[in-house]
Short mmCIF file of C-alpha atoms in Angstrom, two decimals:
data_model
loop_
_atom_site.label_atom_id
_atom_site.label_comp_id
_atom_site.label_asym_id
_atom_site.label_seq_id
_atom_site.Cartn_x
_atom_site.Cartn_y
_atom_site.Cartn_z
CA MET A 1 -31.75 -126.19 -54.05
CA TYR A 2 -31.32 -122.76 -52.13
CA ASP A 3 -34.12 -120.37 -52.42
CA VAL A 4 -31.73 -117.04 -52.91
CA ILE A 5 -28.16 -117.11 -53.77
CA ILE A 6 -26.43 -113.95 -53.35
CA ILE A 7 -23.50 -113.31 -55.50
CA GLY A 8 -21.61 -110.48 -53.92
CA ALA A 9 -20.73 -110.05 -49.78
CA GLY A 10 -19.89 -106.38 -49.83
CA VAL A 11 -22.47 -104.00 -48.12
CA SER A 12 -25.11 -104.65 -50.45
CA GLY A 13 -25.22 -108.42 -50.41
CA ALA A 14 -24.82 -108.49 -46.66
CA ALA A 15 -27.68 -106.10 -46.38
CA ALA A 16 -30.01 -108.43 -48.60
CA ALA A 17 -28.79 -111.52 -47.05
CA ARG A 18 -29.60 -110.17 -43.54
CA GLU A 19 -33.15 -108.69 -44.92
CA LEU A 20 -33.91 -112.17 -46.47
CA THR A 21 -33.10 -114.29 -43.18
CA ARG A 22 -36.29 -112.26 -42.02
CA TYR A 23 -37.78 -115.00 -43.88
CA LYS A 24 -38.03 -118.76 -43.87
CA LEU A 25 -35.67 -119.23 -46.51
CA SER A 26 -32.80 -120.74 -47.25
CA VAL A 27 -29.91 -118.16 -48.28
CA CYS A 28 -26.65 -118.59 -49.14
CA VAL A 29 -23.64 -115.86 -50.46
CA LEU A 30 -21.19 -116.38 -52.92
CA GLU A 31 -17.69 -114.48 -52.44
CA LYS A 32 -15.16 -114.74 -54.96
CA GLU A 33 -12.50 -113.19 -52.67
CA GLU A 34 -11.36 -115.09 -48.80
CA ASP A 35 -13.58 -112.67 -46.81
CA VAL A 36 -16.51 -110.16 -46.74
CA CYS A 37 -15.77 -106.57 -47.56
CA CYS A 38 -13.00 -107.10 -50.27
CA GLY A 39 -14.36 -104.93 -52.83
CA THR A 40 -16.05 -101.63 -53.27
CA THR A 41 -17.17 -101.50 -49.18
CA LYS A 42 -13.61 -101.67 -48.00
CA ALA A 43 -12.26 -98.69 -49.83
CA ASN A 44 -14.66 -95.43 -49.64
CA SER A 45 -15.00 -92.68 -48.03
CA ALA A 46 -17.09 -93.83 -45.31
CA ILE A 47 -19.93 -91.41 -45.58
CA VAL A 48 -23.13 -91.56 -44.53
CA HIS A 49 -24.50 -88.75 -47.07
CA ALA A 50 -27.29 -86.64 -46.27
CA GLY A 51 -29.10 -87.17 -49.57
CA TYR A 52 -29.19 -83.64 -50.93
CA ASP A 53 -27.00 -84.42 -54.09
CA ALA A 54 -29.17 -87.17 -55.93
CA ALA A 55 -31.30 -86.23 -58.36
CA HIS A 56 -35.03 -85.91 -56.83
CA GLY A 57 -37.58 -88.51 -57.96
CA SER A 58 -34.00 -90.81 -58.46
CA LEU A 59 -33.50 -94.69 -56.53
CA MET A 60 -30.45 -93.18 -55.71
CA ALA A 61 -32.00 -90.00 -53.84
CA LYS A 62 -34.73 -92.06 -52.38
CA LEU A 63 -32.62 -95.45 -51.05
CA ASN A 64 -29.77 -92.52 -50.07
CA VAL A 65 -32.45 -90.65 -47.25
CA GLU A 66 -33.99 -93.97 -46.41
CA GLY A 67 -30.43 -95.73 -45.64
CA ASN A 68 -29.22 -92.68 -43.77
CA ARG A 69 -32.26 -92.65 -41.29
CA MET A 70 -31.74 -96.12 -40.51
CA MET A 71 -27.99 -96.01 -39.94
CA GLU A 72 -27.80 -94.46 -36.13
CA ALA A 73 -30.84 -97.46 -35.00
CA LEU A 74 -29.05 -100.15 -36.99
CA SER A 75 -25.67 -99.23 -35.40
CA LYS A 76 -26.80 -99.76 -31.86
CA GLU A 77 -28.53 -103.24 -33.01
CA LEU A 78 -25.60 -104.23 -34.85
CA ASP A 79 -22.96 -102.77 -32.95
CA PHE A 80 -20.92 -100.95 -35.33
CA SER A 81 -19.34 -97.28 -35.10
CA PHE A 82 -21.30 -94.47 -36.68
CA THR A 83 -21.38 -90.87 -35.61
CA ARG A 84 -23.79 -88.01 -37.12
CA ASN A 85 -21.28 -85.52 -37.32
CA GLY A 86 -22.98 -83.27 -40.08
CA SER A 87 -21.62 -82.22 -43.14
CA LEU A 88 -20.73 -79.17 -45.42
CA VAL A 89 -20.72 -78.09 -48.98
CA VAL A 90 -18.46 -75.24 -49.10
CA CYS A 91 -18.93 -72.30 -51.67
CA THR A 92 -15.82 -70.31 -52.47
CA ASP A 93 -16.75 -67.72 -55.06
CA GLU A 94 -20.17 -65.32 -54.68
CA THR A 95 -20.55 -66.95 -58.54
CA GLN A 96 -21.15 -70.26 -56.96
CA MET A 97 -23.98 -69.56 -54.53
CA ASP A 98 -26.67 -70.83 -57.41
CA GLY A 99 -25.12 -74.03 -57.08
CA LEU A 100 -25.20 -73.80 -53.47
CA LYS A 101 -29.19 -72.54 -53.55
CA ASN A 102 -29.97 -75.54 -56.34
CA LEU A 103 -28.22 -78.52 -53.82
CA TYR A 104 -30.13 -77.05 -51.15
CA GLU A 105 -33.81 -77.22 -52.94
CA ASN A 106 -32.85 -80.40 -54.45
CA GLY A 107 -31.89 -81.26 -50.64
CA MET A 108 -35.45 -80.22 -49.34
CA LYS A 109 -37.51 -81.76 -52.58
CA ASN A 110 -35.64 -85.46 -51.56
CA GLY A 111 -36.15 -85.23 -47.75
CA VAL A 112 -33.41 -84.00 -46.15
CA GLU A 113 -34.13 -82.78 -42.42
CA GLY A 114 -32.48 -79.95 -41.23
CA LEU A 115 -30.69 -78.68 -44.16
CA ARG A 116 -29.73 -74.86 -44.45
CA ILE A 117 -26.77 -72.29 -46.00
CA ILE A 118 -25.08 -70.55 -43.55
CA ASP A 119 -23.00 -67.73 -43.83
CA ARG A 120 -19.24 -67.16 -44.08
CA ASP A 121 -19.07 -66.13 -39.97
CA GLU A 122 -20.70 -69.04 -38.78
CA LEU A 123 -19.20 -71.61 -41.20
CA LYS A 124 -15.93 -69.85 -39.64
CA GLN A 125 -17.25 -70.57 -36.01
CA MET A 126 -18.00 -74.23 -36.85
CA GLU A 127 -14.66 -75.09 -38.56
CA PRO A 128 -11.76 -72.96 -37.92
CA ASN A 129 -9.68 -74.18 -40.61
CA ILE A 130 -12.12 -73.77 -43.20
CA SER A 131 -10.82 -72.08 -46.50
CA ASP A 132 -10.24 -68.31 -46.40
CA GLU A 133 -11.76 -68.29 -49.60
CA ALA A 134 -15.11 -69.28 -48.62
CA VAL A 135 -18.41 -67.58 -48.48
CA ALA A 136 -21.10 -69.84 -47.53
CA ALA A 137 -21.55 -73.50 -47.32
CA LEU A 138 -24.86 -76.10 -47.08
CA TYR A 139 -25.12 -77.31 -43.64
CA ALA A 140 -26.84 -80.70 -43.46
CA PRO A 141 -26.85 -81.89 -39.81
CA THR A 142 -28.14 -85.26 -40.69
CA GLY A 143 -24.74 -86.19 -42.54
CA GLY A 144 -22.67 -88.83 -40.82
CA ILE A 145 -19.41 -91.05 -40.81
CA VAL A 146 -19.38 -95.12 -40.34
CA CYS A 147 -16.74 -97.43 -40.03
CA PRO A 148 -17.25 -99.15 -43.29
CA PHE A 149 -15.82 -102.41 -42.70
CA GLY A 150 -17.97 -102.54 -39.51
CA LEU A 151 -20.90 -102.13 -41.11
CA ASN A 152 -20.58 -104.90 -43.79
CA ILE A 153 -19.03 -107.26 -41.30
CA ALA A 154 -21.81 -106.50 -38.72
CA LEU A 155 -24.57 -107.32 -41.69
CA ALA A 156 -22.74 -110.57 -42.79
CA GLU A 157 -22.36 -111.81 -39.14
CA ASN A 158 -26.07 -111.33 -38.17
CA ALA A 159 -27.17 -112.79 -41.50
CA ALA A 160 -25.16 -115.91 -40.87
CA LYS A 161 -26.27 -116.06 -37.10
CA ASN A 162 -29.45 -116.05 -38.87
CA GLY A 163 -28.90 -118.78 -40.88
CA ALA A 164 -27.76 -117.76 -44.02
CA GLU A 165 -24.57 -119.62 -45.40
CA PHE A 166 -21.33 -117.58 -46.98
CA PHE A 167 -19.09 -119.46 -49.29
CA PHE A 168 -15.60 -117.61 -50.26
CA ASP A 169 -12.60 -118.03 -52.72
CA THR A 170 -16.08 -119.01 -54.82
CA LYS A 171 -16.07 -117.24 -58.09
CA VAL A 172 -18.94 -117.53 -60.14
CA GLU A 173 -17.74 -118.71 -63.69
CA GLN A 174 -21.09 -119.20 -65.35
CA ILE A 175 -25.14 -119.04 -64.71
CA ARG A 176 -27.49 -121.05 -66.43
CA PRO A 177 -31.39 -121.14 -66.33
CA VAL A 178 -32.54 -124.62 -65.04
CA GLU A 179 -36.25 -125.63 -64.35
CA ASN A 180 -37.56 -123.31 -61.42
CA GLY A 181 -34.34 -121.50 -60.88
CA TYR A 182 -30.80 -121.46 -62.33
CA GLU A 183 -27.74 -123.45 -61.75
CA LEU A 184 -24.32 -121.46 -61.20
CA SER A 185 -20.87 -123.06 -61.56
CA THR A 186 -18.27 -122.10 -59.61
CA GLY A 187 -14.58 -122.74 -59.16
CA LYS A 188 -15.65 -125.07 -55.95
CA GLY A 189 -18.97 -126.67 -57.21
CA THR A 190 -22.40 -126.23 -58.54
CA TYR A 191 -25.05 -124.18 -56.79
CA THR A 192 -28.65 -123.77 -57.41
CA GLY A 193 -30.91 -121.55 -56.36
CA ARG A 194 -34.63 -120.54 -57.25
CA CYS A 195 -33.71 -116.46 -57.41
CA VAL A 196 -30.39 -114.92 -57.56
CA VAL A 197 -29.56 -111.67 -56.64
CA ASN A 198 -26.49 -110.15 -58.51
CA ALA A 199 -24.50 -107.65 -55.80
CA ALA A 200 -21.34 -108.48 -57.64
CA GLY A 201 -19.80 -104.37 -57.59
CA VAL A 202 -17.72 -103.72 -60.17
CA TYR A 203 -18.37 -107.09 -62.10
CA ALA A 204 -22.25 -106.85 -61.45
CA ASP A 205 -21.93 -106.25 -65.82
CA GLN A 206 -20.37 -109.69 -66.19
CA ILE A 207 -22.76 -111.54 -63.81
CA HIS A 208 -25.93 -110.03 -65.28
CA ASN A 209 -24.54 -110.65 -69.04
CA MET A 210 -24.35 -114.16 -68.52
CA VAL A 211 -28.43 -114.63 -68.14
CA SER A 212 -29.33 -111.35 -70.22
CA GLU A 213 -29.72 -110.40 -74.00
CA LYS A 214 -29.77 -106.23 -72.52
CA LYS A 215 -26.43 -106.04 -71.92
CA MET A 216 -25.05 -103.73 -68.96
CA LYS A 217 -21.56 -101.75 -68.38
CA ILE A 218 -20.12 -101.14 -65.18
CA VAL A 219 -17.19 -98.97 -65.43
CA PRO A 220 -14.87 -98.90 -62.72
CA ARG A 221 -14.38 -95.56 -61.12
CA LYS A 222 -11.26 -95.27 -59.49
CA GLY A 223 -10.79 -92.43 -56.42
CA GLU A 224 -7.54 -92.14 -54.56
CA TYR A 225 -7.12 -91.00 -50.87
CA PHE A 226 -4.98 -90.26 -47.89
CA LEU A 227 -5.34 -91.28 -44.75
CA LEU A 228 -3.81 -89.21 -42.08
CA ASP A 229 -2.52 -89.90 -38.36
CA LYS A 230 -4.97 -89.70 -35.46
CA SER A 231 -2.83 -86.70 -34.40
CA ALA A 232 -4.55 -84.55 -37.26
CA GLY A 233 -7.78 -85.91 -36.54
CA SER A 234 -9.37 -82.93 -35.34
CA HIS A 235 -8.47 -80.41 -37.84
CA VAL A 236 -12.38 -80.63 -39.01
CA SER A 237 -15.22 -81.78 -37.16
CA HIS A 238 -17.83 -81.89 -39.91
CA THR A 239 -17.37 -83.80 -43.38
CA ILE A 240 -16.19 -81.18 -45.66
CA PHE A 241 -17.21 -81.01 -49.72
CA ALA A 242 -16.32 -79.16 -52.62
CA LEU A 243 -19.75 -78.35 -54.62
CA PRO A 244 -20.37 -81.80 -56.62
CA GLY A 245 -19.00 -81.54 -60.52
CA LYS A 246 -19.65 -83.67 -63.48
CA TYR A 247 -17.83 -86.84 -61.65
CA GLY A 248 -19.49 -86.47 -58.56
CA LYS A 249 -18.89 -85.02 -54.94
CA GLY A 250 -15.27 -84.44 -55.51
CA VAL A 251 -12.30 -84.51 -52.90
CA LEU A 252 -13.53 -84.16 -49.23
CA VAL A 253 -12.01 -83.72 -45.95
CA SER A 254 -13.27 -85.70 -43.18
CA PRO A 255 -13.13 -87.19 -39.56
CA THR A 256 -13.64 -90.76 -39.20
CA VAL A 257 -15.24 -92.62 -36.72
CA HIS A 258 -11.93 -94.11 -35.41
CA GLY A 259 -10.28 -90.64 -35.16
CA ASN A 260 -7.95 -90.20 -38.16
CA LEU A 261 -8.56 -87.68 -41.14
CA LEU A 262 -9.46 -88.64 -44.49
CA VAL A 263 -9.00 -86.88 -47.49
CA GLY A 264 -9.84 -87.80 -51.16
CA PRO A 265 -11.20 -89.00 -53.63
CA THR A 266 -10.49 -88.55 -56.89
CA ALA A 267 -12.49 -89.83 -59.81
CA THR A 268 -10.91 -91.23 -62.77
CA ASP A 269 -12.92 -94.07 -65.37
CA ILE A 270 -10.56 -96.79 -65.74
CA GLU A 271 -11.18 -100.45 -67.76
CA ASN A 272 -9.14 -102.31 -64.98
CA LYS A 273 -11.49 -103.70 -62.63
CA GLU A 274 -8.79 -104.73 -60.19
CA GLY A 275 -7.30 -101.14 -60.78
CA VAL A 276 -6.60 -100.11 -57.13
CA ASN A 277 -3.13 -98.61 -57.47
CA THR A 278 -2.54 -95.52 -55.97
CA THR A 279 -0.49 -93.04 -58.63
CA ARG A 280 1.24 -89.80 -58.10
CA ALA A 281 -0.72 -87.75 -60.29
CA GLY A 282 -3.91 -88.94 -58.53
CA LEU A 283 -2.50 -88.17 -54.76
CA ASP A 284 -1.30 -84.90 -56.01
CA GLU A 285 -4.54 -83.74 -57.48
CA VAL A 286 -6.31 -84.98 -54.05
CA ALA A 287 -3.52 -82.54 -52.17
CA GLU A 288 -4.02 -79.75 -54.43
CA LYS A 289 -8.10 -79.83 -54.18
CA SER A 290 -8.43 -80.54 -50.74
CA ARG A 291 -6.89 -77.16 -50.42
CA ILE A 292 -9.93 -75.39 -51.99
CA THR A 293 -12.03 -75.87 -48.96
CA VAL A 294 -9.63 -76.53 -46.08
CA LYS A 295 -6.52 -74.59 -45.07
CA ASP A 296 -3.56 -75.70 -43.59
CA LEU A 297 -3.82 -79.54 -44.10
CA PRO A 298 -0.96 -81.75 -41.89
CA LEU A 299 -0.31 -83.61 -44.85
CA ARG A 300 2.92 -84.43 -43.71
CA GLN A 301 1.07 -86.78 -41.11
CA VAL A 302 -0.05 -89.02 -43.64
CA ILE A 303 0.09 -92.36 -42.78
CA THR A 304 -1.00 -94.23 -45.47
CA SER A 305 -2.76 -94.02 -49.01
CA PHE A 306 -4.98 -96.18 -50.93
CA ALA A 307 -7.64 -96.39 -54.11
CA GLY A 308 -10.81 -97.94 -54.06
CA LEU A 309 -13.45 -98.54 -56.87
CA ARG A 310 -16.88 -97.36 -57.51
CA ALA A 311 -19.46 -99.38 -59.55
CA HIS A 312 -19.90 -96.57 -62.02
CA GLU A 313 -22.95 -97.46 -64.40
CA GLU A 314 -23.68 -94.80 -67.32
CA GLY A 315 -27.06 -93.86 -66.31
CA HIS A 316 -25.51 -93.21 -63.20
CA GLU A 317 -28.39 -94.78 -61.22
CA PHE A 318 -29.08 -97.59 -59.02
CA ILE A 319 -30.51 -100.45 -61.05
CA ILE A 320 -32.49 -102.68 -58.06
CA GLU A 321 -34.67 -104.95 -60.13
CA GLU A 322 -36.03 -108.26 -61.60
CA VAL A 323 -34.21 -108.74 -64.84
CA LYS A 324 -37.01 -108.87 -67.43
CA ASP A 325 -35.48 -111.53 -69.81
CA ALA A 326 -34.48 -113.56 -66.79
CA PRO A 327 -37.30 -114.36 -63.98
CA GLY A 328 -36.10 -114.96 -60.73
CA PHE A 329 -32.75 -112.90 -61.52
CA ILE A 330 -32.71 -109.81 -59.57
CA ASP A 331 -29.77 -107.21 -60.18
CA CYS A 332 -28.30 -105.19 -57.33
CA ALA A 333 -26.02 -103.00 -59.67
CA GLY A 334 -24.80 -99.39 -60.27
CA ILE A 335 -23.98 -99.28 -56.55
CA GLU A 336 -21.81 -96.50 -56.90
CA SER A 337 -21.83 -93.30 -53.84
CA PRO A 338 -24.22 -93.23 -52.47
CA GLY A 339 -24.04 -96.72 -52.23
CA LEU A 340 -22.53 -97.41 -48.44
CA SER A 341 -25.16 -94.89 -47.05
CA SER A 342 -28.01 -96.71 -48.90
CA GLY A 343 -26.72 -99.85 -48.23
CA PRO A 344 -29.59 -100.93 -45.32
CA ALA A 345 -32.10 -99.51 -47.53
CA ILE A 346 -31.04 -101.50 -50.62
CA GLY A 347 -31.43 -104.82 -48.69
CA LYS A 348 -34.70 -104.09 -47.55
CA MET A 349 -35.42 -103.23 -51.22
CA VAL A 350 -33.97 -106.51 -52.65
CA ALA A 351 -36.11 -108.51 -49.75
CA SER A 352 -38.94 -107.03 -50.74
CA ILE A 353 -38.71 -107.89 -54.42
CA VAL A 354 -37.79 -111.53 -53.59
CA LYS A 355 -40.58 -111.46 -50.99
CA GLU A 356 -42.84 -110.80 -53.56
CA LYS A 357 -41.48 -113.52 -56.07
CA LEU A 358 -41.70 -116.22 -53.37
CA ASN A 359 -44.03 -115.34 -50.88
CA PRO A 360 -42.09 -116.57 -47.79
CA GLU A 361 -43.73 -117.01 -44.08
CA ASP A 362 -41.94 -114.96 -41.22
CA ASN A 363 -38.89 -116.39 -39.65
CA PRO A 364 -40.30 -116.11 -35.84
CA ALA A 365 -36.64 -117.34 -34.82
CA PHE A 366 -34.91 -114.15 -36.54
CA ASP A 367 -32.52 -111.81 -34.31
CA GLY A 368 -31.72 -108.51 -35.70
CA THR A 369 -29.10 -107.97 -33.01
CA ARG A 370 -25.36 -108.47 -32.46
CA LYS A 371 -22.79 -108.04 -30.26
CA GLY A 372 -19.31 -106.64 -31.85
CA ILE A 373 -15.59 -107.01 -31.06
CA LEU A 374 -15.58 -105.81 -26.97
CA ASN A 375 -13.29 -103.16 -27.14
CA PRO A 376 -11.62 -102.94 -23.36
CA GLU A 377 -10.82 -99.12 -23.90
CA THR A 378 -14.27 -98.54 -23.39
CA LEU A 379 -14.52 -100.13 -19.95
CA SER A 380 -13.40 -98.19 -16.45
CA LEU A 381 -9.86 -99.34 -14.97
CA GLU A 382 -11.84 -101.93 -12.86
CA GLU A 383 -13.80 -103.46 -14.92
CA ARG A 384 -10.70 -103.91 -17.50
CA ASN A 385 -8.57 -105.33 -14.81
CA GLU A 386 -11.54 -107.69 -13.52
CA LEU A 387 -11.38 -108.74 -17.86
CA ILE A 388 -8.06 -109.06 -17.73
CA GLN A 389 -7.68 -111.41 -14.83
CA LYS A 390 -10.47 -113.62 -16.35
CA ASN A 391 -8.49 -113.73 -19.90
CA PRO A 392 -5.29 -112.67 -19.54
CA ALA A 393 -4.92 -112.23 -23.21
CA TYR A 394 -6.86 -109.06 -22.91
CA GLY A 395 -3.38 -107.73 -21.15
CA ASN A 396 -1.50 -108.85 -24.03
CA ILE A 397 -0.92 -105.61 -26.31
CA ILE A 398 -0.27 -107.05 -29.80
CA CYS A 399 -0.58 -104.00 -31.85
CA ARG A 400 0.45 -100.93 -30.12
CA CYS A 401 -0.42 -97.97 -32.46
CA GLU A 402 -4.06 -98.86 -31.79
CA MET A 403 -3.89 -100.98 -28.94
CA ILE A 404 -5.01 -103.78 -29.57
CA SER A 405 -5.23 -106.80 -27.28
CA GLU A 406 -4.55 -110.36 -28.17
CA GLY A 407 -7.89 -111.24 -26.68
CA GLU A 408 -9.43 -108.91 -29.84
CA ILE A 409 -8.03 -110.39 -32.45
CA LEU A 410 -8.69 -114.01 -31.19
CA ASP A 411 -12.29 -112.91 -30.79
CA ALA A 412 -12.08 -111.61 -34.45
CA ILE A 413 -10.91 -114.98 -35.55
CA ARG A 414 -13.34 -117.33 -33.21
CA ARG A 415 -16.45 -115.07 -34.26
CA PRO A 416 -19.03 -116.25 -36.87
CA LEU A 417 -17.49 -115.57 -40.58
CA GLY A 418 -14.01 -115.12 -38.39
CA ALA A 419 -10.89 -113.58 -39.83
CA ARG A 420 -8.53 -116.17 -41.91
CA SER A 421 -5.87 -113.38 -42.77
CA LEU A 422 -3.95 -110.61 -41.44
CA ASP A 423 -6.23 -107.89 -43.29
CA GLY A 424 -9.06 -109.74 -41.90
CA VAL A 425 -8.02 -109.24 -38.76
CA LYS A 426 -7.21 -105.32 -39.60
CA ARG A 427 -11.01 -104.72 -40.71
CA ARG A 428 -12.26 -106.77 -37.44
CA THR A 429 -9.84 -105.15 -35.19
CA ARG A 430 -7.39 -102.56 -36.59
CA ALA A 431 -4.79 -104.06 -35.55
CA GLY A 432 -2.38 -102.95 -38.34
CA MET A 433 -3.90 -99.78 -39.48
CA GLY A 434 -1.88 -97.26 -37.08
CA ARG A 435 0.74 -95.02 -37.61
CA CYS A 436 3.30 -98.33 -38.15
CA GLN A 437 1.17 -99.57 -40.69
CA ALA A 438 1.51 -103.17 -39.24
CA GLY A 439 5.07 -102.80 -39.13
CA PHE A 440 5.23 -104.36 -35.41
CA CYS A 441 2.14 -106.09 -35.25
CA SER A 442 2.05 -108.39 -38.13
CA PRO A 443 4.40 -111.19 -36.94
CA ARG A 444 2.75 -111.80 -33.80
CA THR A 445 -0.71 -111.69 -35.66
CA MET A 446 0.46 -113.99 -37.93
CA GLU A 447 1.75 -116.20 -35.17
CA ILE A 448 -1.83 -115.94 -33.62
CA LEU A 449 -3.64 -116.71 -36.88
CA ALA A 450 -1.58 -119.77 -37.11
CA ARG A 451 -2.13 -121.32 -33.93
CA GLU A 452 -5.87 -120.38 -34.22
CA LEU A 453 -6.29 -122.03 -37.99
CA LYS A 454 -3.91 -125.03 -37.16
CA HIS A 455 -1.95 -123.47 -40.33
CA PRO A 456 1.51 -123.73 -40.78
CA MET A 457 3.08 -120.09 -41.10
CA PHE A 458 3.68 -120.38 -44.88
CA ASP A 459 -0.08 -120.32 -45.64
CA ILE A 460 -0.85 -117.08 -43.62
CA SER A 461 -1.82 -114.49 -46.22
CA LYS A 462 -2.32 -110.63 -46.10
CA SER A 463 -5.52 -111.11 -47.78
CA GLY A 464 -5.95 -114.75 -49.18
CA GLY A 465 -4.95 -115.71 -52.63
CA GLY A 466 -1.46 -115.82 -53.45
CA SER A 467 -0.36 -113.28 -50.84
CA GLN A 468 1.33 -115.45 -48.57
CA ILE A 469 3.99 -113.48 -46.19
CA VAL A 470 6.68 -116.33 -45.40
CA VAL A 471 7.92 -118.07 -48.66
CA GLY A 472 9.91 -120.98 -49.12
CA THR A 473 10.34 -124.36 -50.63
CA ASN A 474 8.86 -127.21 -49.71
CA LYS A 475 11.96 -128.31 -47.70
CA ASP A 476 11.88 -125.50 -45.53
CA ARG A 477 8.64 -126.32 -44.18
CA ILE A 478 9.87 -129.65 -42.39
#
């Protein structure tokens, strides 16, 4: 029996796992996909929101501001990419000024630091490509951008380093109460825990409804995006928002921590919890709405488009609490935007609920630091040459677009919770994320995966499940 079983290895589940390993607790994480960061966390705006948008007094507002304040120190402890580039909410009509002022006042109540409304002249100085229609903007210097893969993987690796066990391709199919806890049936056996944390993203309602009479409904809210080449990455330097509407913060334009430009998302409520396909109508909407705030967007430099799902609950509020009719079962549900920004604070809150329930001792062996994959481009020429002499794999470039070496890919595979698929390598190293979108490096990355994992090439997949790249009959395998 585990002390705590966490369902879901996205940012909320991984953050909770890391925080719980601060105590003498046996912790395991069950994830239905083949890796961490395969759901909502892998496809979002990669924004660390300042916290002016969420309703004052809400849990969203509290955890957004707290998570934002934690992010910089955490990025240094866990070695992931984060930049506090600031954000701008642009007003393009004098009649919208009341909305901008309301947003400012809400942000001040929420405790957001440094907020101010700037006029058109200052806005144009900060962002030369801002729309000619812009009249003012709300400037939030504490806004930031982060690598969502890096954050999620760093939290999970550090949790594993401190003793948390992760089980992948392990879908929870049934939960039943037993003496002193819960028994979870999966396709890979049965797991028993004293406490269960439901961090299952868009599936959190299905998990909750297995144990509670008070039913929950999570609606997948789809957002579609464009990702532009690094040559377009300097078109704006801040994260540019339009004034929020009924369905959220609207279409944004933002640089990424890796130098690309991100444009999106739409907001469409759907029924399919796996509905991450892009649509012509959705991408046309992204293109049209992005021009409201930013002019001359070089959309011919789009290198890929994608869609992600937000776990929207009708109350539009995070649900982080012990379920009243299921003692020891803790929901971490409805984690939509600003869920990524709030992730570290969500982990702390979940851990505090479990701590109050189980009253564990502190873990004196806890180590909250982690070193990420070495990027040789951060080294001086002398240091890089020395590295290649010691380990020639760092001199063998596999992904030419992103200049990713074999040494980095080997590290991604061999480290705790290492990559097992092309997408696993991509999320950890960016091999395949560049201009050619893996057209060049995929065969070479597959060869490294097959060699390291001691699998035939037929078993190497894009993203687990049935996504094998090379197919054939059994005779072909001989």
